[in-house]
CSV table of C-alpha atoms in Angstrom, one decimal:
chain,number,residue,atom,x,y,z
H,18,MET,CA,-26.7,79.7,128.7
H,19,ARG,CA,-26.2,79.3,125.0
H,20,LEU,CA,-23.4,78.5,122.6
H,21,VAL,CA,-23.7,80.8,119.6
H,22,VAL,CA,-21.7,80.2,116.5
H,23,THR,CA,-22.1,82.8,113.8
H,24,ASP,CA,-20.8,82.7,110.2
H,25,LEU,CA,-17.8,80.6,111.3
H,26,ALA,CA,-15.2,80.0,108.5
H,27,ALA,CA,-11.9,78.3,108.6
H,28,ASP,CA,-9.0,78.4,106.2
H,29,ARG,CA,-5.9,76.4,106.3
H,30,GLY,CA,-3.9,78.1,103.7
H,31,SER,CA,-5.0,75.8,100.8
H,32,GLY,CA,-8.4,77.4,100.5
H,33,PRO,CA,-11.5,77.5,102.7
H,34,ILE,CA,-12.4,74.3,104.7
H,35,PHE,CA,-15.9,75.4,105.6
H,36,GLU,CA,-17.7,78.7,105.4
H,37,ASP,CA,-20.8,80.3,106.9
H,38,VAL,CA,-21.4,77.8,109.7
H,39,SER,CA,-24.0,79.2,112.0
H,40,PHE,CA,-26.0,77.6,114.8
H,41,THR,CA,-27.2,78.2,118.3
H,42,LEU,CA,-27.4,75.6,121.0
H,43,ALA,CA,-29.2,76.3,124.3
H,44,GLY,CA,-28.7,74.3,127.4
H,45,GLY,CA,-29.8,70.7,127.0
H,46,GLU,CA,-29.2,70.7,123.3
H,47,GLY,CA,-26.6,68.7,121.4
H,48,LEU,CA,-25.2,68.9,117.8
H,49,LEU,CA,-23.9,65.9,115.9
H,50,VAL,CA,-21.5,66.9,113.2
H,51,THR,CA,-21.2,64.2,110.6
H,52,GLY,CA,-19.4,63.8,107.2
H,53,PRO,CA,-16.7,61.9,105.5
H,54,ASN,CA,-13.0,62.1,106.4
H,55,GLY,CA,-11.5,65.4,105.5
H,56,ALA,CA,-14.8,67.3,105.4
H,57,GLY,CA,-13.6,69.6,108.2
H,58,LYS,CA,-15.4,68.2,111.3
H,59,SER,CA,-12.3,68.3,113.5
H,60,THR,CA,-11.4,71.7,112.2
H,61,LEU,CA,-14.9,73.0,113.2
H,62,ILE,CA,-14.5,71.6,116.7
H,63,ARG,CA,-11.0,73.2,117.0
H,64,ALA,CA,-12.3,76.5,115.7
H,65,ILE,CA,-15.2,76.5,118.2
H,66,ALA,CA,-12.8,75.6,121.1
H,67,GLY,CA,-10.5,78.5,120.1
H,68,LEU,CA,-7.6,76.3,119.2
H,69,LEU,CA,-7.7,77.5,115.7
H,70,ARG,CA,-8.3,81.1,114.7
H,71,PRO,CA,-11.3,81.2,112.4
H,72,SER,CA,-10.8,83.2,109.2
H,73,ALA,CA,-14.3,84.7,109.8
H,74,GLY,CA,-17.1,84.6,112.3
H,75,GLN,CA,-17.0,83.7,115.9
H,76,ALA,CA,-18.1,81.3,118.6
H,77,VAL,CA,-19.2,82.7,121.9
H,78,VAL,CA,-20.9,81.5,125.1
H,79,GLU,CA,-23.8,83.6,126.3
H,80,GLY,CA,-23.9,83.1,130.0
H,81,GLY,CA,-26.5,83.2,132.6
H,82,ASP,CA,-29.8,81.4,133.3
H,83,SER,CA,-28.5,77.9,133.7
H,84,ASP,CA,-29.1,75.1,136.2
H,85,PHE,CA,-25.9,73.4,135.2
H,86,PRO,CA,-23.8,72.9,138.4
H,87,GLY,CA,-20.9,75.2,138.8
H,88,VAL,CA,-21.6,77.4,135.8
H,89,SER,CA,-20.6,81.0,135.9
H,90,ASP,CA,-22.5,83.9,134.2
H,91,ASP,CA,-19.7,85.1,132.1
H,92,TYR,CA,-17.2,83.2,130.1
H,93,PRO,CA,-14.6,85.2,128.2
H,94,GLU,CA,-14.2,82.4,125.6
H,95,VAL,CA,-15.7,79.1,124.7
H,96,GLY,CA,-12.5,77.2,125.8
H,97,ALA,CA,-13.1,78.3,129.4
H,98,ALA,CA,-16.5,76.8,129.5
H,99,ALA,CA,-15.7,73.6,127.6
H,100,HIS,CA,-14.2,70.2,127.9
H,101,TYR,CA,-12.3,69.4,124.7
H,102,LEU,CA,-12.0,65.7,124.0
H,103,GLY,CA,-9.7,65.5,121.0
H,104,PRO,CA,-8.4,62.7,118.9
H,105,PHE,CA,-5.5,62.2,121.3
H,106,ASN,CA,-6.0,61.2,124.9
H,107,ALA,CA,-3.6,63.7,126.4
H,108,MET,CA,-2.4,61.2,129.0
H,109,LYS,CA,1.2,60.5,129.9
H,110,PRO,CA,2.2,56.8,129.3
H,111,THR,CA,4.6,56.7,132.3
H,112,LEU,CA,2.2,58.1,134.9
H,113,THR,CA,-0.5,56.0,136.5
H,114,VAL,CA,-4.1,56.4,135.5
H,115,ALA,CA,-4.9,58.1,138.8
H,116,GLU,CA,-2.0,60.5,138.5
H,117,ASN,CA,-3.0,61.5,135.0
H,118,LEU,CA,-6.6,62.2,136.0
H,119,ALA,CA,-5.6,64.0,139.1
H,120,PHE,CA,-3.4,66.3,137.1
H,121,TRP,CA,-6.1,67.2,134.6
H,122,GLN,CA,-8.7,67.6,137.4
H,123,LYS,CA,-6.5,70.0,139.2
H,124,LEU,CA,-5.6,72.0,136.1
H,125,ALA,CA,-9.2,72.3,135.0
H,126,GLY,CA,-10.2,73.8,138.3
H,127,GLY,CA,-13.7,75.0,138.8
H,128,THR,CA,-16.3,72.8,140.5
H,129,MET,CA,-15.2,69.2,141.0
H,130,ALA,CA,-18.0,66.9,140.0
H,131,LEU,CA,-16.6,63.5,141.0
H,132,THR,CA,-13.5,62.3,142.7
H,133,ILE,CA,-11.0,60.3,140.7
H,134,ASP,CA,-12.3,57.0,142.1
H,135,GLU,CA,-15.9,57.9,141.3
H,136,GLY,CA,-14.9,58.9,137.8
H,137,LEU,CA,-13.1,55.6,137.3
H,138,GLU,CA,-16.1,53.7,138.6
H,139,TYR,CA,-18.2,55.6,136.1
H,140,VAL,CA,-16.2,54.2,133.2
H,141,GLY,CA,-15.8,50.8,134.9
H,142,LEU,CA,-12.0,50.9,135.1
H,143,THR,CA,-11.5,51.1,138.9
H,144,HIS,CA,-9.0,48.2,138.7
H,145,THR,CA,-6.6,50.2,136.5
H,146,ARG,CA,-6.2,53.0,139.0
H,147,ASP,CA,-2.6,52.4,139.8
H,148,LEU,CA,-1.4,51.0,136.5
H,149,PRO,CA,0.8,53.1,134.2
H,150,PHE,CA,-1.4,54.5,131.4
H,151,SER,CA,0.8,52.7,128.8
H,152,TYR,CA,-0.4,49.3,130.1
H,153,LEU,CA,-4.0,50.0,129.0
H,154,SER,CA,-5.6,48.9,125.8
H,155,THR,CA,-6.7,51.4,123.1
H,156,GLY,CA,-10.4,51.3,124.2
H,157,GLN,CA,-9.5,51.5,127.9
H,158,ARG,CA,-7.3,54.6,127.2
H,159,ARG,CA,-10.2,56.2,125.5
H,160,ARG,CA,-12.5,55.5,128.4
H,161,ILE,CA,-10.0,57.0,130.8
H,162,ALA,CA,-9.9,60.1,128.6
H,163,ILE,CA,-13.7,60.1,128.7
H,164,ALA,CA,-13.6,59.8,132.5
H,165,ARG,CA,-11.9,63.2,132.5
H,166,LEU,CA,-15.2,64.8,131.2
H,167,VAL,CA,-17.1,63.9,134.4
H,168,LEU,CA,-14.4,65.0,136.9
H,169,ASN,CA,-14.9,68.7,136.5
H,170,CYS,CA,-18.2,70.5,135.8
H,171,ARG,CA,-18.0,72.2,132.5
H,172,PRO,CA,-21.2,73.0,130.6
H,173,ILE,CA,-20.0,72.5,127.1
H,174,TRP,CA,-18.5,69.3,125.7
H,175,LEU,CA,-16.6,69.5,122.4
H,176,LEU,CA,-16.0,66.0,121.3
H,177,ASP,CA,-13.9,65.0,118.3
H,178,GLU,CA,-14.4,61.3,117.4
H,179,PRO,CA,-15.2,60.5,121.0
H,180,THR,CA,-16.0,56.8,120.4
H,181,SER,CA,-13.0,55.9,118.3
H,182,GLY,CA,-11.6,52.6,119.7
H,183,LEU,CA,-14.5,51.9,121.9
H,184,ASP,CA,-16.4,48.6,121.8
H,185,ALA,CA,-20.2,48.4,121.3
H,186,ALA,CA,-21.0,48.3,125.0
H,187,SER,CA,-18.8,51.2,125.9
H,188,GLU,CA,-20.2,53.2,123.0
H,189,ARG,CA,-23.7,52.7,124.4
H,190,GLU,CA,-22.4,53.8,127.8
H,191,PHE,CA,-20.9,56.8,126.3
H,192,ALA,CA,-24.1,57.7,124.6
H,193,SER,CA,-26.0,57.5,127.9
H,194,LEU,CA,-23.3,59.7,129.4
H,195,VAL,CA,-23.9,62.3,126.7
H,196,ARG,CA,-27.6,62.0,127.3
H,197,GLU,CA,-27.2,62.5,131.0
H,198,HIS,CA,-25.0,65.6,130.4
H,199,LEU,CA,-27.7,67.1,128.1
H,200,ASP,CA,-30.4,66.3,130.8
H,201,TYR,CA,-28.4,68.3,133.3
H,202,GLY,CA,-28.6,71.3,130.9
H,203,GLY,CA,-25.2,70.9,129.3
H,204,ILE,CA,-24.3,71.5,125.6
H,205,VAL,CA,-22.6,68.9,123.4
H,206,VAL,CA,-21.0,69.3,120.0
H,207,ALA,CA,-19.7,66.0,118.7
H,208,ALA,CA,-17.9,65.4,115.5
H,209,THR,CA,-18.1,61.8,114.4
H,210,HIS,CA,-18.4,59.5,111.5
H,211,LEU,CA,-19.7,56.7,113.7
H,212,PRO,CA,-23.3,56.9,114.6
H,213,LEU,CA,-23.7,58.2,118.2
H,214,PRO,CA,-27.0,56.7,119.4
H,215,VAL,CA,-28.3,59.8,121.4
H,216,GLU,CA,-31.8,60.8,120.8
H,217,GLY,CA,-32.8,64.4,120.2
H,218,MET,CA,-29.5,65.7,118.9
H,219,LYS,CA,-29.5,68.1,116.1
H,220,ARG,CA,-27.4,67.2,113.1
H,221,LEU,CA,-25.0,69.1,110.9
H,222,GLU,CA,-23.9,67.3,107.8
H,223,PHE,CA,-20.7,68.2,106.1
H,224,ALA,CA,-20.7,67.2,102.4
H,225,GLY,CA,-17.7,65.7,100.7
H,226,ALA,CA,-14.1,66.6,101.2
H,227,ALA,CA,-13.0,70.0,100.0
H,228,SER,CA,-10.8,69.3,97.1
I,7,MET,CA,1.5,75.5,138.7
I,8,MET,CA,2.9,73.2,141.3
I,9,SER,CA,0.9,70.3,139.8
I,10,ILE,CA,2.6,70.9,136.4
I,11,ILE,CA,6.1,71.0,138.0
I,12,LEU,CA,5.4,67.8,140.0
I,13,ARG,CA,4.0,66.1,136.9
I,14,ASP,CA,6.9,66.9,134.7
I,15,ILE,CA,9.4,66.0,137.4
I,16,ARG,CA,7.7,62.6,137.8
I,17,ILE,CA,7.7,62.0,134.1
I,18,GLY,CA,11.4,63.0,133.8
I,19,ALA,CA,12.4,60.8,136.7
I,20,ARG,CA,10.3,57.8,135.5
I,21,ALA,CA,11.1,57.9,131.9
I,22,GLY,CA,14.8,57.8,132.9
I,23,GLY,CA,16.7,58.7,129.7
I,24,GLY,CA,16.6,62.4,129.5
I,25,MET,CA,18.3,63.2,132.8
I,26,LEU,CA,21.1,60.7,132.3
I,27,ILE,CA,21.7,61.6,128.6
I,28,GLY,CA,22.5,65.2,129.6
I,29,ILE,CA,25.0,64.1,132.3
I,30,LEU,CA,26.6,61.5,130.1
I,31,PHE,CA,27.0,64.0,127.3
I,32,PHE,CA,28.5,66.5,129.7
I,33,LEU,CA,30.9,63.9,131.0
I,34,ALA,CA,31.9,62.9,127.5
I,35,VAL,CA,32.7,66.5,126.5
I,36,ILE,CA,34.8,67.1,129.6
I,37,ALA,CA,36.5,63.7,129.4
I,38,VAL,CA,37.8,64.1,125.9
I,39,VAL,CA,39.2,67.6,126.4
I,40,PRO,CA,42.4,66.5,128.3
I,41,PHE,CA,43.1,64.0,125.5
I,42,ALA,CA,42.8,66.7,122.9
I,43,VAL,CA,44.7,69.5,124.8
I,44,GLY,CA,47.4,67.3,126.1
I,45,PRO,CA,48.8,66.6,129.6
I,46,ASP,CA,49.6,70.3,130.4
I,47,LEU,CA,48.0,70.5,133.9
I,48,ASN,CA,48.3,74.3,134.1
I,49,LEU,CA,46.7,74.8,130.8
I,50,LEU,CA,43.8,72.5,131.7
I,51,ALA,CA,43.3,74.3,135.0
I,52,ARG,CA,43.2,77.6,133.1
I,53,ILE,CA,40.7,76.6,130.5
I,54,GLY,CA,38.7,74.5,132.9
I,55,PRO,CA,35.9,76.9,133.7
I,56,ALA,CA,35.3,77.7,130.1
I,57,ILE,CA,35.2,74.1,129.1
I,58,LEU,CA,32.8,73.2,131.9
I,59,TRP,CA,30.6,76.0,130.8
I,60,ILE,CA,30.6,74.9,127.1
I,61,GLY,CA,29.9,71.4,128.1
I,62,ALA,CA,27.0,72.4,130.4
I,63,LEU,CA,25.6,74.7,127.7
I,64,LEU,CA,25.7,72.0,125.0
I,65,ALA,CA,24.3,69.4,127.4
I,66,SER,CA,21.4,71.7,128.3
I,67,LEU,CA,20.6,72.3,124.6
I,68,LEU,CA,20.4,68.6,124.0
I,69,GLY,CA,17.0,67.9,125.6
I,70,LEU,CA,15.3,71.2,124.8
I,71,GLU,CA,13.3,70.1,121.8
I,72,ARG,CA,11.3,67.6,123.8
I,73,LEU,CA,10.2,70.4,126.2
I,74,PHE,CA,6.8,70.8,124.4
I,75,GLN,CA,6.9,68.2,121.7
I,76,ALA,CA,5.8,65.3,123.9
I,77,ASP,CA,2.9,67.4,125.1
I,78,ARG,CA,1.9,68.3,121.6
I,79,GLU,CA,2.0,64.7,120.3
I,80,ASP,CA,-0.3,63.4,122.9
I,81,GLY,CA,-2.8,66.3,122.9
I,82,SER,CA,-1.8,67.7,126.3
I,83,LEU,CA,-0.7,70.9,124.7
I,84,ASP,CA,-4.1,71.6,123.3
I,85,ARG,CA,-5.7,71.2,126.7
I,86,MET,CA,-3.1,73.4,128.3
I,87,ILE,CA,-3.9,76.1,125.7
I,88,LEU,CA,-7.6,75.7,126.5
I,89,HIS,CA,-6.9,76.1,130.2
I,90,ASP,CA,-5.3,79.5,129.4
I,91,HIS,CA,-8.2,81.1,131.2
I,92,GLU,CA,-7.4,79.5,134.6
I,93,HIS,CA,-3.7,79.0,134.1
I,94,PRO,CA,-2.1,81.6,131.8
I,95,LEU,CA,0.0,79.8,129.2
I,96,ALA,CA,3.1,81.8,130.2
I,97,LEU,CA,2.8,80.5,133.7
I,98,THR,CA,2.3,77.0,132.4
I,99,VAL,CA,5.4,77.4,130.3
I,100,PHE,CA,7.3,78.8,133.3
I,101,ALA,CA,6.3,75.8,135.4
I,102,LYS,CA,7.4,73.4,132.6
I,103,CYS,CA,10.8,75.3,132.4
I,104,VAL,CA,11.3,75.0,136.1
I,105,ALA,CA,10.6,71.3,136.0
I,106,HIS,CA,12.8,70.9,133.0
I,107,TRP,CA,15.7,72.7,134.7
I,108,LEU,CA,15.2,70.6,137.9
I,109,THR,CA,15.4,67.4,135.9
I,110,THR,CA,18.1,68.3,133.4
I,111,GLY,CA,19.9,71.5,134.4
I,112,LEU,CA,20.3,70.9,138.1
I,113,PRO,CA,22.0,67.5,137.7
I,114,LEU,CA,24.6,69.1,135.5
I,115,VAL,CA,25.3,71.7,138.2
I,116,ILE,CA,25.6,68.9,140.7
I,117,VAL,CA,28.1,66.8,138.7
I,118,SER,CA,30.1,69.8,137.6
I,119,PRO,CA,32.5,69.8,140.7
I,120,ALA,CA,33.4,66.2,140.0
I,121,LEU,CA,34.1,67.0,136.3
I,122,GLY,CA,36.1,70.0,137.5
I,123,LEU,CA,38.6,67.6,139.1
I,124,LEU,CA,39.1,66.0,135.7
I,125,MET,CA,40.3,69.5,134.5
I,126,ASN,CA,42.7,69.9,137.4
I,127,MET,CA,40.9,72.9,138.7
I,128,GLN,CA,41.5,74.5,142.0
I,129,PRO,CA,38.8,74.2,144.7
I,130,ALA,CA,38.0,77.9,144.5
I,131,ALA,CA,37.6,77.7,140.7
I,132,ILE,CA,35.4,74.6,140.9
I,133,LEU,CA,33.2,76.3,143.5
I,134,ALA,CA,32.9,79.5,141.4
I,135,THR,CA,32.1,77.5,138.2
I,136,SER,CA,29.4,75.5,140.0
I,137,VAL,CA,27.9,78.7,141.5
I,138,THR,CA,27.8,80.4,138.1
I,139,LEU,CA,26.3,77.3,136.5
I,140,LEU,CA,23.7,77.3,139.1
I,141,ALA,CA,22.8,80.9,138.4
I,142,GLY,CA,23.2,80.7,134.6
I,143,THR,CA,21.7,77.4,133.4
I,144,PRO,CA,18.1,78.4,134.2
I,145,ALA,CA,18.5,81.2,131.7
I,146,ILE,CA,19.5,78.7,129.0
I,147,THR,CA,16.3,76.8,129.7
I,148,PHE,CA,14.1,79.9,129.6
I,149,ILE,CA,15.6,81.1,126.3
I,150,GLY,CA,15.5,77.5,125.0
I,151,ALA,CA,11.8,77.3,125.8
I,152,THR,CA,11.1,80.0,123.2
I,153,GLY,CA,13.1,78.1,120.6
I,154,ALA,CA,11.4,74.9,121.5
I,155,ALA,CA,8.0,76.5,121.3
I,156,LEU,CA,8.7,77.9,117.8
I,157,ALA,CA,9.9,74.6,116.5
I,158,VAL,CA,7.3,72.5,118.3
I,159,ALA,CA,5.3,71.7,115.1
I,160,LEU,CA,8.4,70.7,113.2
I,161,PRO,CA,9.4,67.0,113.1
I,162,ARG,CA,13.1,66.6,114.0
I,163,GLY,CA,13.4,70.3,115.0
I,164,GLY,CA,16.2,69.6,117.5
I,165,LEU,CA,19.1,71.0,115.6
I,166,LEU,CA,17.0,74.0,114.6
I,167,VAL,CA,16.2,74.7,118.2
I,168,SER,CA,19.9,74.7,119.1
I,169,VAL,CA,20.8,77.0,116.2
I,170,MET,CA,18.0,79.4,117.0
I,171,VAL,CA,18.8,79.5,120.7
I,172,LEU,CA,22.6,79.7,120.6
I,173,PRO,CA,23.0,83.4,119.7
I,174,PHE,CA,20.8,84.3,122.6
I,175,VAL,CA,22.7,82.2,125.2
I,176,ILE,CA,26.1,83.6,124.2
I,177,PRO,CA,25.7,86.5,126.7
I,178,VAL,CA,25.0,84.0,129.4
I,179,LEU,CA,28.1,82.1,128.5
I,180,ILE,CA,30.3,85.2,128.4
I,181,PHE,CA,29.2,86.4,131.9
I,182,GLY,CA,29.2,83.0,133.4
I,183,VAL,CA,32.8,82.2,132.3
I,184,LEU,CA,33.9,85.8,133.2
I,185,ALA,CA,32.5,85.4,136.7
I,186,ALA,CA,34.1,82.0,137.1
I,187,TYR,CA,37.5,83.5,136.1
I,188,GLY,CA,36.9,86.5,138.3
I,189,ALA,CA,36.8,84.3,141.4
I,190,VAL,CA,40.3,82.9,140.8
I,191,GLU,CA,42.3,85.5,138.8
I,192,ASN,CA,43.0,88.4,141.0
I,193,PRO,CA,42.5,91.6,139.1
I,194,ALA,CA,39.3,90.3,137.4
I,195,PRO,CA,36.1,91.0,139.3
I,196,PHE,CA,33.7,88.3,140.3
I,197,MET,CA,30.7,90.2,141.6
I,198,GLN,CA,29.9,92.4,138.6
I,199,PRO,CA,29.7,89.6,135.9
I,200,PHE,CA,28.0,87.3,138.4
I,201,LEU,CA,25.2,89.9,139.1
I,202,LEU,CA,24.8,90.5,135.4
I,203,LEU,CA,24.5,86.7,134.9
I,204,CYS,CA,21.7,86.7,137.6
I,205,ALA,CA,20.0,89.6,135.9
I,206,LEU,CA,20.1,87.7,132.6
I,207,THR,CA,18.4,84.7,134.2
I,208,LEU,CA,15.7,86.9,135.8
I,209,PHE,CA,15.1,88.8,132.6
I,210,PHE,CA,14.7,85.7,130.5
I,211,ALA,CA,12.6,84.0,133.3
I,212,VAL,CA,10.0,86.6,132.4
I,213,LEU,CA,10.6,87.1,128.7
I,214,GLY,CA,11.1,83.5,127.7
I,215,PRO,CA,7.8,82.0,129.0
I,216,LEU,CA,5.9,85.0,127.6
I,217,ALA,CA,7.4,84.5,124.1
I,218,ALA,CA,7.1,80.8,124.3
I,219,GLY,CA,3.4,81.0,125.3
I,220,ALA,CA,2.6,83.3,122.4
I,221,ALA,CA,4.5,80.9,120.0
I,222,LEU,CA,2.6,77.9,121.3
I,223,LYS,CA,-0.7,79.6,120.9
I,224,ALA,CA,0.1,80.4,117.4
I,225,SER,CA,1.3,76.9,116.7
I,226,SER,CA,-2.1,75.4,117.5
I,227,ASP,CA,-3.6,77.1,114.4
């Protein structure tokens, strides 16, 4: 399977944010989008996910021919094939960690990769299982949001500043998680201004902020 | 869909606040009316159903703006929009409305008989008002969902939601009060306005979530 982005452009009323972004990622390939604040990295991720209507161009998933577990041949849109890890964690402060994760796992549907407990073990936060989400520290919250990625099989990961708030050790763990996902035949698009130490990822550099 | 309903009910029950604020506001409205109108028991009994309906209407408008705003602020809304493929957004909105009504609308219906006593209403009138509230308040939630979805991106859009939604809930109010009067005043019919009220609820149960879903999708741009 492939993620094909052709001539993508986004416009937020005050002029174009980026134009003519084209790339193709096959299974096992990742793309690191870097650039200063305000360069349009998040906007690119949102446009690929389908959360923002691009002013030109398109992003599509070409299905078929993949070893990735639970992948279907035909996706109507990128959002259906992708996990989107945005700047917010999308967890409810009053619910427990397990309740939050169970809800998203159920909503995402498809093939379950890991159970909640296995997912928590993955990010090393098993002891927080029954704590309300609001009790967690910033880094722990981020790790719980990352745990969601491994609960359901989705071939494409769209990551927007995935490592914000993480300490150095967790950052390395996250990098190895991304590596593992790529090895399975997944696709990763990550927007970040922090270096993400994953080898073999392509790079897309956004120049200075659009003024 | 069940998982969304269960989640939202859990949040509503745990966060406290929302559910009680509606009831307290309802109580406050009903409690001050006798002071304003005066100790004329017959008059109170006569305007009782209308006052109960107005109180319930305003109380249900109170919490509407939070319907989607909390989900937008913490990023949940983005993910729900992305899950459109497995769970159509209109159904997600419908589930959220059901949960919202169960946590804010239903408690109003449950306390309405007690508040009816404050208005010196007859048992038949109290029963009729509660039944019409039970049938009519879901419509307010479904209409309100559209308003809440349109204003979701606006900070402090609460009053705007109420102003946008009010014209559309007026038919619900008219038929609700009409049916409640029909049950106690002899020549007036109960069944016809009550069935129209039910029809309004069913109609908006379809139209509201569809419109709100479209509005939410547009708001993520």
